[in-house]
Coordinates of C-alpha atoms in Angstrom, one line a residue:
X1 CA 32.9 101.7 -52.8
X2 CA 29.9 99.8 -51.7
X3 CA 27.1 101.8 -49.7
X4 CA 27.5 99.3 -47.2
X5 CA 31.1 99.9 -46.9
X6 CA 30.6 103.6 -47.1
X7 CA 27.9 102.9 -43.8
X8 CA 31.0 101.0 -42.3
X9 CA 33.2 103.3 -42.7
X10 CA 31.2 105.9 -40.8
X11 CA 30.8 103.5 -37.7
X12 CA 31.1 104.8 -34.8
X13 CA 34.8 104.3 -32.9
X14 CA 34.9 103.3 -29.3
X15 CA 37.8 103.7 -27.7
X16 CA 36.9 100.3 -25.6
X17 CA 37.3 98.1 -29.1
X18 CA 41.5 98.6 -28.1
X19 CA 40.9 96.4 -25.3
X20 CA 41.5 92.8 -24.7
X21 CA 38.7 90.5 -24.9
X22 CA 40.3 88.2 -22.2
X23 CA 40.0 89.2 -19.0
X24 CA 43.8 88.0 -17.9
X25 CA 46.7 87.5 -19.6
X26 CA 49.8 86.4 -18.3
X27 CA 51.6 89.7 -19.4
X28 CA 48.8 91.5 -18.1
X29 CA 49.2 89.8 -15.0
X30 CA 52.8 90.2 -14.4
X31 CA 52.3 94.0 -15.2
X32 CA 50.0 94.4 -12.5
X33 CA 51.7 92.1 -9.5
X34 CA 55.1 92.4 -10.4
X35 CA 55.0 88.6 -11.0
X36 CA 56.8 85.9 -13.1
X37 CA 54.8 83.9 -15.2
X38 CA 56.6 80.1 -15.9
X39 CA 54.1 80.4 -19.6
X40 CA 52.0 82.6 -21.7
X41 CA 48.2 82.5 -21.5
X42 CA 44.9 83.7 -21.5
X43 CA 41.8 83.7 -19.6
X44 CA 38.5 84.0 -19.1
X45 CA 38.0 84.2 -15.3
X46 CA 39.0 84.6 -11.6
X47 CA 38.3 82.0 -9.0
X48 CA 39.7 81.7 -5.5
X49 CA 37.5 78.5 -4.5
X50 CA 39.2 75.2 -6.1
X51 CA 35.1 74.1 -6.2
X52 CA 34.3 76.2 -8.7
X53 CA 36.7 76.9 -11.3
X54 CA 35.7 76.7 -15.0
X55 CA 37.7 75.5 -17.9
X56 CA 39.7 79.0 -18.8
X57 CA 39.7 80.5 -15.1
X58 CA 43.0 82.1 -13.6
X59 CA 42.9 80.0 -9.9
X60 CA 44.0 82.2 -7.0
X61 CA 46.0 80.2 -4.1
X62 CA 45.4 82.3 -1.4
X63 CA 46.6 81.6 2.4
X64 CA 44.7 81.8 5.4
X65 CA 45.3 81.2 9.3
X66 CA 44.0 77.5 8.4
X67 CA 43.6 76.8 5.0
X68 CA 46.5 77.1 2.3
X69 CA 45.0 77.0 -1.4
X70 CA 48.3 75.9 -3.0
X71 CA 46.9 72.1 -1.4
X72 CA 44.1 72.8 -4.1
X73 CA 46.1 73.6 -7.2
X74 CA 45.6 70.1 -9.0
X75 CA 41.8 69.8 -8.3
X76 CA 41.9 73.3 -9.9
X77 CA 43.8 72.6 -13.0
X78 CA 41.5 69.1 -13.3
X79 CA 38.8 71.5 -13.5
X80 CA 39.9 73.2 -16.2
X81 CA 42.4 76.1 -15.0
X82 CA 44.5 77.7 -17.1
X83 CA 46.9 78.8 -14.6
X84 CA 47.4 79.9 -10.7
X85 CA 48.6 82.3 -9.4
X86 CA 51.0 81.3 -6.7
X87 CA 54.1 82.1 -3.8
X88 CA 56.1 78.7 -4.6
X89 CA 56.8 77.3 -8.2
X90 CA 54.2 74.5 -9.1
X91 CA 54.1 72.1 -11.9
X92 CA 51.6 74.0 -13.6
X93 CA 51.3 76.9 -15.8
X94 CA 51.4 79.6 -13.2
X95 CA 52.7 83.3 -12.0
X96 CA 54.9 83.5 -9.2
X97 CA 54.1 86.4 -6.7
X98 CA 55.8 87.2 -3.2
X99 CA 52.0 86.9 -1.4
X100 CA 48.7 85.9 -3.2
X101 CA 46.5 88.3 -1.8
X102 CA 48.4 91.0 -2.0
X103 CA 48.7 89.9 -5.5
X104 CA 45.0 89.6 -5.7
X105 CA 44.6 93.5 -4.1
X106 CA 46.9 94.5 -7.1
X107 CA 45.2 92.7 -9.6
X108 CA 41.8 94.6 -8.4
X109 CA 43.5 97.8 -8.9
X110 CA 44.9 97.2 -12.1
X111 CA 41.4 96.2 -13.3
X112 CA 39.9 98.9 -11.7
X113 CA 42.2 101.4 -13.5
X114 CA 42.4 100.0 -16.8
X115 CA 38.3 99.9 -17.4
X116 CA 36.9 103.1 -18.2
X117 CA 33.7 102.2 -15.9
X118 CA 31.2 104.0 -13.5
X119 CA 31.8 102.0 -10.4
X120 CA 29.0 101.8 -7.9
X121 CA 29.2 100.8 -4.3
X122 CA 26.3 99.4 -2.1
X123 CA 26.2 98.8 1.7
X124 CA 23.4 98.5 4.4
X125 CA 21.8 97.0 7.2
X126 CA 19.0 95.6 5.0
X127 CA 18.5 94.9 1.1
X128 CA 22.2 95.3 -0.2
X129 CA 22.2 92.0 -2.4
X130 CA 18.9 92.5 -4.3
X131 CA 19.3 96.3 -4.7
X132 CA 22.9 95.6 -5.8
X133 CA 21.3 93.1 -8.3
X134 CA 18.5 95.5 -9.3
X135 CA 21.0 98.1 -10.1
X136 CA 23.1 95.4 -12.2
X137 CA 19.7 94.3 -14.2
X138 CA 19.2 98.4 -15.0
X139 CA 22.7 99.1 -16.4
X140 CA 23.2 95.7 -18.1
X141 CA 20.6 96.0 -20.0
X142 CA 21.2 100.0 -20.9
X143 CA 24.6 99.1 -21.5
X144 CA 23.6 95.8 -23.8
X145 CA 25.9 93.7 -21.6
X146 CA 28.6 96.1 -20.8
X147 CA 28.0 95.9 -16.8
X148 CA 29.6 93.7 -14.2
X149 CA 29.1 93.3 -10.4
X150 CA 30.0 90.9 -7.6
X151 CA 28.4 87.9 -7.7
X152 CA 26.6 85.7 -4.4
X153 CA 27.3 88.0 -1.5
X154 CA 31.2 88.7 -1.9
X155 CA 31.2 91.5 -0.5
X156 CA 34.2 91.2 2.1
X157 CA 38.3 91.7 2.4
X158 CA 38.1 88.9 0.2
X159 CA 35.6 88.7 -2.0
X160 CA 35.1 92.7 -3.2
X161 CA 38.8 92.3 -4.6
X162 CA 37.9 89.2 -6.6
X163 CA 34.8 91.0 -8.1
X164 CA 37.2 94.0 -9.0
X165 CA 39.8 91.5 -10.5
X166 CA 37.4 90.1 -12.3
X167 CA 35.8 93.2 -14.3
X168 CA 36.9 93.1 -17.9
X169 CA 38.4 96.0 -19.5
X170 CA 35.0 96.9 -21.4
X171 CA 32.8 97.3 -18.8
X172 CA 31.1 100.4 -18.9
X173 CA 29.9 100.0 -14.9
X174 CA 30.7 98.0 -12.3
X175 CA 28.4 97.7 -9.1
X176 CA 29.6 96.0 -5.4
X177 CA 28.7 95.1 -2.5
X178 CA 30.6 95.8 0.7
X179 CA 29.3 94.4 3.6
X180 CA 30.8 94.5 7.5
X181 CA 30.6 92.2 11.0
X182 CA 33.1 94.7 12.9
X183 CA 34.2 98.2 13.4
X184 CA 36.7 99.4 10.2
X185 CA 35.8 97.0 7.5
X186 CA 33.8 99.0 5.3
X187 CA 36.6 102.1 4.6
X188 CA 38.9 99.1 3.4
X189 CA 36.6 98.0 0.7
X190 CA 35.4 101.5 -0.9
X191 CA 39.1 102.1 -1.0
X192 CA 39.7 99.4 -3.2
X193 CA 36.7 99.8 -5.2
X194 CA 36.7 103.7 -5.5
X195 CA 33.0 103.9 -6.4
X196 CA 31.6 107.2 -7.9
X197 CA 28.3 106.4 -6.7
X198 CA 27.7 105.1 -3.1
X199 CA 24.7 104.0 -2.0
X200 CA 23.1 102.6 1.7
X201 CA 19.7 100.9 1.2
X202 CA 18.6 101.5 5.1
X203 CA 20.1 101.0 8.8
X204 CA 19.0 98.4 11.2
X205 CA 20.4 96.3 14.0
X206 CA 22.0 94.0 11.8
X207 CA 25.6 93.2 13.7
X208 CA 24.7 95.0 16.1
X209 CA 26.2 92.7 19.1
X210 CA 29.7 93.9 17.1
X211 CA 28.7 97.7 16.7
X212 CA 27.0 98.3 20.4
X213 CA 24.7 100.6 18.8
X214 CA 22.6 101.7 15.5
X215 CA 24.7 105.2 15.6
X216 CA 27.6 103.1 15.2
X217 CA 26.3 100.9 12.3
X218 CA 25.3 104.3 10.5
X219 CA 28.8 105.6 10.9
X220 CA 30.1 102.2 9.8
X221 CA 28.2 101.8 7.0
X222 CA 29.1 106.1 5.9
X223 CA 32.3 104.8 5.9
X224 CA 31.4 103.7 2.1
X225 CA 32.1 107.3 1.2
X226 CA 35.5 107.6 2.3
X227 CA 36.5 105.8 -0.9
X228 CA 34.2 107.9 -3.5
X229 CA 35.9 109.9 -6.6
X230 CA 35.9 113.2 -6.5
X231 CA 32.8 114.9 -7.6
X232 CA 31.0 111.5 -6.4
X233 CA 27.5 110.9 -5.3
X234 CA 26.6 109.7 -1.9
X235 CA 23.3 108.2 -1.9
X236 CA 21.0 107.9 2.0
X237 CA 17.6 106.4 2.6
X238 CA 15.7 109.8 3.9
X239 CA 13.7 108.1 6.1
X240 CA 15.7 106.7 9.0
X241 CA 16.1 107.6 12.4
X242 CA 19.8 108.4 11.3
X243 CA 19.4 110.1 8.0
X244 CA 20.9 113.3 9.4
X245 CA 24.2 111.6 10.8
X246 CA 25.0 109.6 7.4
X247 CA 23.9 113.1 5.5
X248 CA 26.7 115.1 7.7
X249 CA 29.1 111.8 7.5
X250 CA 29.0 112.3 3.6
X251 CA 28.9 116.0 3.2
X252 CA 32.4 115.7 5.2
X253 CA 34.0 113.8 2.7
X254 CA 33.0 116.6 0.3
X255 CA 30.6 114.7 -2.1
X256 CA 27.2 115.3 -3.3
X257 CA 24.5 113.8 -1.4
X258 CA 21.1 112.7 -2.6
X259 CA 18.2 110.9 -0.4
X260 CA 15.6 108.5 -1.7
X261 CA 12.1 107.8 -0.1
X262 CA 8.9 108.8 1.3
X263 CA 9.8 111.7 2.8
X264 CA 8.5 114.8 1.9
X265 CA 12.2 116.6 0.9
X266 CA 13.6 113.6 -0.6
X267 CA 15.2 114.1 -3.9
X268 CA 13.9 110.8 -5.4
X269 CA 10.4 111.0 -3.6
X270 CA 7.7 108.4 -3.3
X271 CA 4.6 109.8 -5.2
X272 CA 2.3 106.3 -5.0
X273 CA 2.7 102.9 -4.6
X274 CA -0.4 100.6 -6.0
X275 CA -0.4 97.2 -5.2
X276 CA 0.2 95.0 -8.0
X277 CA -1.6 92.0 -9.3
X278 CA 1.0 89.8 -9.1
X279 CA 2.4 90.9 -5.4
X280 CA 4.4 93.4 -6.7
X281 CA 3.6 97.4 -7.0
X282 CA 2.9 100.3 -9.7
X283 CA 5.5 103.3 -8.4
X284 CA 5.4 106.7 -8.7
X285 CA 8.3 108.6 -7.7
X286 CA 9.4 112.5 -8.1
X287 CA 13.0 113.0 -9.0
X288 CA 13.1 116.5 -7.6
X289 CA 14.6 119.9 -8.6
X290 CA 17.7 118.9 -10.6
X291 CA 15.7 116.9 -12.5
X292 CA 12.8 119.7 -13.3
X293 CA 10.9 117.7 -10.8
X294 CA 10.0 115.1 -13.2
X295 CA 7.6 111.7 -12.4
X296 CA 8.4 108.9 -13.4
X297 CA 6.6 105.2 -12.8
X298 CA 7.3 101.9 -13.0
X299 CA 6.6 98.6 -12.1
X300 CA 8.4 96.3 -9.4
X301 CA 7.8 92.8 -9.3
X302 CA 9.1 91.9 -6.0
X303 CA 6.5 92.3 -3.0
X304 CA 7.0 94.1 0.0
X305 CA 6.4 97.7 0.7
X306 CA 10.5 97.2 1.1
X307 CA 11.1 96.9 -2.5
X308 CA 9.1 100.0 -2.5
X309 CA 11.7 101.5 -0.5
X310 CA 14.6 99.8 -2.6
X311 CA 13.3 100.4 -5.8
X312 CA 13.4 104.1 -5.1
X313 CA 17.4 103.5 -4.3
X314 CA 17.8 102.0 -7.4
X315 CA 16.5 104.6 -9.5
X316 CA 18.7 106.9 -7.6
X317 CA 21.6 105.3 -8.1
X318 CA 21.1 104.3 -12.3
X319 CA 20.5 108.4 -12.1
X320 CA 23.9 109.2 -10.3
X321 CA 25.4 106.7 -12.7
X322 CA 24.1 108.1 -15.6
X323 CA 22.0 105.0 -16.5
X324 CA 19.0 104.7 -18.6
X325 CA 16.0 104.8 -16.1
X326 CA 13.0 103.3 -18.4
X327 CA 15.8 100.5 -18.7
X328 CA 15.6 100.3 -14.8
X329 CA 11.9 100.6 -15.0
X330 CA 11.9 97.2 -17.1
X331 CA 14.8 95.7 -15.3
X332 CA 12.3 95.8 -11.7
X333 CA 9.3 94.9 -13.0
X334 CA 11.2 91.6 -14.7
X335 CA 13.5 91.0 -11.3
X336 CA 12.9 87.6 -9.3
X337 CA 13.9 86.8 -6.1
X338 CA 16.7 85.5 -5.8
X339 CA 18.5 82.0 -3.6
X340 CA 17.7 82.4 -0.1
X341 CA 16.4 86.5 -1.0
X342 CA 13.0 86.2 -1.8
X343 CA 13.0 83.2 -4.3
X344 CA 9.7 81.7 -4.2
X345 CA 8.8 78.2 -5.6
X346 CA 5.8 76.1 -6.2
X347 CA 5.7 73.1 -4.5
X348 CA 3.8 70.1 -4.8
X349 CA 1.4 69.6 -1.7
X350 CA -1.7 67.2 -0.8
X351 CA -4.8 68.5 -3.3
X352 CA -2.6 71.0 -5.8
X353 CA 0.2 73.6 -5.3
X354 CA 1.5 75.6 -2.7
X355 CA 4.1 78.5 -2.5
X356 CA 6.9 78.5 -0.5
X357 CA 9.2 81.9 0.0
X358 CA 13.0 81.2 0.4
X359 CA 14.0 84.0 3.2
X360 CA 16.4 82.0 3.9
X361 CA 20.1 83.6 4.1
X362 CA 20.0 85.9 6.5
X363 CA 17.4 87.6 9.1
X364 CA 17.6 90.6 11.7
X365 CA 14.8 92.4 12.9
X366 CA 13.9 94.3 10.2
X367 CA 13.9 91.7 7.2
X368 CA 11.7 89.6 9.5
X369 CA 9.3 92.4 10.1
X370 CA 9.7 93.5 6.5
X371 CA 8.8 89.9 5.1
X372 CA 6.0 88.9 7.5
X373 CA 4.3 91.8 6.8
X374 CA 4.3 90.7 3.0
X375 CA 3.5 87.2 4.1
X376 CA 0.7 89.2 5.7
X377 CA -0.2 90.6 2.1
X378 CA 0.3 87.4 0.1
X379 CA -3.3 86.1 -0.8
X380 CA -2.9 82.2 1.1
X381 CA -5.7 80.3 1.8
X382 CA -3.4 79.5 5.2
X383 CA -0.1 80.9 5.6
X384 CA 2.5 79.4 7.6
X385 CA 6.1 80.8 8.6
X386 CA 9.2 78.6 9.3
X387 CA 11.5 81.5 11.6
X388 CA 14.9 80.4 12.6
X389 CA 16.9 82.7 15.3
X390 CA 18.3 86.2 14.3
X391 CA 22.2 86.1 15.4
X392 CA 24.5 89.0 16.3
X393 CA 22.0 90.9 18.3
X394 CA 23.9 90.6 21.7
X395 CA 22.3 92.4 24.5
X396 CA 19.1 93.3 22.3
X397 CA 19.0 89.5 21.9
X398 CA 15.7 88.8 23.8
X399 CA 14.0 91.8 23.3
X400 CA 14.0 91.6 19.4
X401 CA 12.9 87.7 19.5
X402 CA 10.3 88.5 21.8
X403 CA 9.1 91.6 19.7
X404 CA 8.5 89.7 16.6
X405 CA 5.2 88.3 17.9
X406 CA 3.6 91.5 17.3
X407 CA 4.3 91.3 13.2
X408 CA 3.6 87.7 13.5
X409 CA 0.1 88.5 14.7
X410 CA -0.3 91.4 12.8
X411 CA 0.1 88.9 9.4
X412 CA -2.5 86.9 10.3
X413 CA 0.1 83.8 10.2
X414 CA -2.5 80.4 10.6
X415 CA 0.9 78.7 12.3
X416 CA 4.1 79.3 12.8
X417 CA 7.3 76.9 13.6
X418 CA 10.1 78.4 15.5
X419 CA 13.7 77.1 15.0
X420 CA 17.1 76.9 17.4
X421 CA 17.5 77.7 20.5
X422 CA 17.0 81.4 20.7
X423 CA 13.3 81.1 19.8
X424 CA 12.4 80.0 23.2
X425 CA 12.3 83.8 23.8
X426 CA 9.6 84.6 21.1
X427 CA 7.7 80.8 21.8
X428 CA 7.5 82.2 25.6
X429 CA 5.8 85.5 24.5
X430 CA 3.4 83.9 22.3
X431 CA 2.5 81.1 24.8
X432 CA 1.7 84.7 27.5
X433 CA -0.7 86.2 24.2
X434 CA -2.3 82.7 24.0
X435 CA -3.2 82.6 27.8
X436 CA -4.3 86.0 27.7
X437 CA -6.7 85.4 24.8
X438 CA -5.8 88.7 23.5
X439 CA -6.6 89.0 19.8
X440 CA -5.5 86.8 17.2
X441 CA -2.1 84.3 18.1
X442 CA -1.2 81.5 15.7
X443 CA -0.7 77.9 16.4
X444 CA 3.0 77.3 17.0
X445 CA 5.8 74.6 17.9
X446 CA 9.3 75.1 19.3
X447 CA 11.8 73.1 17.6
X448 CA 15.7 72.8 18.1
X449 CA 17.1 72.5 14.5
X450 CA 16.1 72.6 10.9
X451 CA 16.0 68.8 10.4
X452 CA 13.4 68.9 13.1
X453 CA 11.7 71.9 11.4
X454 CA 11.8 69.9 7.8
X455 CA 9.5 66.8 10.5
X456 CA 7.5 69.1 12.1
X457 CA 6.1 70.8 8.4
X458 CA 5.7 67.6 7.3
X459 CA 3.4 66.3 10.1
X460 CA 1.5 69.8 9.5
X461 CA 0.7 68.8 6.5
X462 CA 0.6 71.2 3.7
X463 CA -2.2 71.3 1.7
X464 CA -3.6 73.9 -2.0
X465 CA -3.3 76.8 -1.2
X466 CA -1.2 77.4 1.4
X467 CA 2.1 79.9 1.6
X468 CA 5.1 78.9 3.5
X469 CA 8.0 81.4 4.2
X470 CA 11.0 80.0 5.4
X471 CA 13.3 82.7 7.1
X472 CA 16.5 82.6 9.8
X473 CA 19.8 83.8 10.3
X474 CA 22.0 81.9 7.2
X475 CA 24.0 80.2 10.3
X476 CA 20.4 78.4 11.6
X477 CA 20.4 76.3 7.8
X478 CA 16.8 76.3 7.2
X479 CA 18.1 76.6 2.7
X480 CA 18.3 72.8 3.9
X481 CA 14.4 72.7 4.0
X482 CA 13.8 74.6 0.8
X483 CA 15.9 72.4 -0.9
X484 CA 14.1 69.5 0.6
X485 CA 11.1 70.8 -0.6
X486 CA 11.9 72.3 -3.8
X487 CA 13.4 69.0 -4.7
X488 CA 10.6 67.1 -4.2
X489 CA 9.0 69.3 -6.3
X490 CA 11.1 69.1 -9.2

């Protein structure tokens, strides 16, 4: 024998190699819904949404109150399906099932069960989709592509099932968002993930029109650790107002609770943050007792002291997980912003370049007053902000436009367009500073949609130089005027 074979022979067995490399199988399927399948197959992927199924894709039909995907099922299959999964035989390869998503609730399980992988949960007010994305990047790369996590924001009774169908029987961890409008969604989701870490990023007056008050959107959001494993780790920003109640809302479930951030008893504890030359920061953060109180530091190449504050949750959670941490050093200081998150793009402008920041998925209070006070730290030889209204605010709906002008001035923003109807609140407060003559107050214009917004920036006149962040609520559209102007740059 060889001494190559000889090395073979001593490679090391993983009990993982047993598993299928297709993520479905008809069998596979039938085993886990109790279906019929009219063929045998394999594939490669899960998709619910006709749009975007890929050649080798399992498409899901499911039924709602107004839409029935079973219409779908050819523009599926033209696309490249393998088969569907269906309540009514179809003249296509295809498993028959009593109700789709129940179907697609077993399918989660069964995947869930059969993959010997450290699942990790995130929720929040604030930051859920790039820490869940940060947390991906750290145990990918550890792993050497072994992780998986929900992709865009599917993160509800619909989409955290589909993420959990689709991880494949290798992964070594999973990570998934869960997200919440209401009272009661969030116990639903952990229960189907069944995460052994759980993590909230921070608590703020997102949805809170739905939830009447931030006590009730920490409670929601604890709810995450009703579905954690036993022995699991719930994971709390130590620096809220409502640290204690989500602390006490996790030690009744009987799990382990560690706290990330400045504060002085937090078990993953800021040390230092320098600012970076590129925008982003050099960290150094404490991982207290259990760890022999042990520094690390790293790099994080978003801006924002928020990413401070979410990098910190990160390294907590690749801990609890049992990640590699100088793999989640790397993974932050490489991390981009993502679509509507943070993205930012050089556009082409009168005399050069200019940068614009894509804020533009979501906004409540805190995200706006997290990301103009970065504005406020960007170097810009002007900087201008494109703010659309912040929705699901209900009785605090006035009071939180209105209190944005003190971040707005506070950034030094040069001028400043205000989008949809529920800026009048905020365009009245800054039209009583400007009167008043009190301290600094940008220029600013009122307009009542983003088509208006995309006119009104274009009659300003962007010139070398400047910065432009564009940030609303994801129902106010303003991705319609980065794309304008991304695509003009391209």
């Amino acid at each position: 024998m060889s001494a190559v074979h000889a090395l073979l022979r001593q490679w090391p067995s993983d009990p993982r190699d047993a598993l299928p490399l297709a993520l479905w199988d008809a069998a596979s399927i039938e085993a886990a819904t109790g279906g019929r399948a009219s063929r045998a197959f394999q594939a490669s992927g899960l998709e619910m949404d006709s749009r975007d199924v890929r050649p080798g894709d399992v498409f899901v039909a499911l039924k709602g109150e107004a839409m029935d995907g079973h219409k779908f099922i050819p523009a599926a299959f033209a696309k490249g399906a393998v088969a569907a999964l269906v309540d009514r035989p179809v003249d296509h390869p295809h498993v028959l099932v009593k109700d789709t998503t129940e179907a697609l609730h077993a399918l989660a399980h069964y995947a869930r069960n059969r993959a010997d992988a450290v699942r990790i949960g995130v929720t929040g007010s604030v930051g859920k989709t790039g820490v869940k994305e940060a947390i991906f990047a750290s145990l990918d790369r550890s792993s050497r592509g072994a992780a998986h996590r929900s992709v865009r924001s599917y993160n509800n009774h619909v989409g955290v099932p589909l993420s959990l169908a689709r991880l494949p029987a290798r992964s070594k961890y999973g990570v998934f968002e869960m997200g919440m409008n209401h009272e009661g969604e969030i116990a639903p989701l952990s229960a189907h993930v069944r995460p052994h870490v759980a993590l909230i990023t921070t608590i703020a007056p997102a949805h809170i029109e739905n939830l009447g008050s931030m006590e009730a959107i920490a409670d929601e959001k604890s709810q995450i650790f009703t579905g954690l494993m036993p022995g699991g780790t719930a994971i709390v920003p130590a620096d809220s107002d409502y640290t204690p109640r989500m602390i006490t809302n996790a030690r009744n479930m009987g799990v382990k609770v560690v706290t990330f951030g400045r504060s002085a008893n937090a078990d993953v504890r800021l040390i230092d943050a320098i600012p970076g030359a590129n925008g982003g920061s050099l960290v150094t953060a404490q991982l207290g007792p259990g760890h022999g109180n042990a520094r690390v530091c790293y790099s994080v190449a978003e801006p924002g002291e928020h990413w401070i504050s979410n990098s910190l949750g990160v390294i907590a959670a690749v801990r609890a997980a049992g990640g590699d941490l100088g793999a989640a050093g790397l993974a932050l200081a490489e991390m981009g912003g993502l679509k509507g998150r943070g993205a930012r793009h050089n556009i082409n402008v009168s005399g050069g370049t200019a940068l614009l920041i894509d804020e533009s998925y979501n906004a409540n209070p805190t995200s706006m007053r997290a990301t103009l006070k970065a504005l406020g730290q960007t170097p810009a030889l002007r900087r201008v902000a494109v703010l659309g209204t912040m929705g699901e605010l209900g009785e605090f709906f006035e009071r939180f436009h209105r209190q944005l002008a003190e971040p707005i001035t506070d950034a030094q923003i040069d001028h400043l367009i205000l989008v949809g109807e529920g800026m009048s609140d905020l365009a009245a407060e800054l039209s009583k500073r400007h009167a008043k003559s009190l301290g600094f107050v940008p220029s600013f214009e009122h307009c009542a949609t983003t088509k208006d917004a995309i006119s009104v920036l274009g009659k300003f006149g962007l010139t070398n130089g400047d910065v432009v962040l564009v940030k609303g609520s994801n129902f106010m559209g303003l991705g319609a005027l980065v794309t304008h102007y991304t695509k003009a740059a391209s």
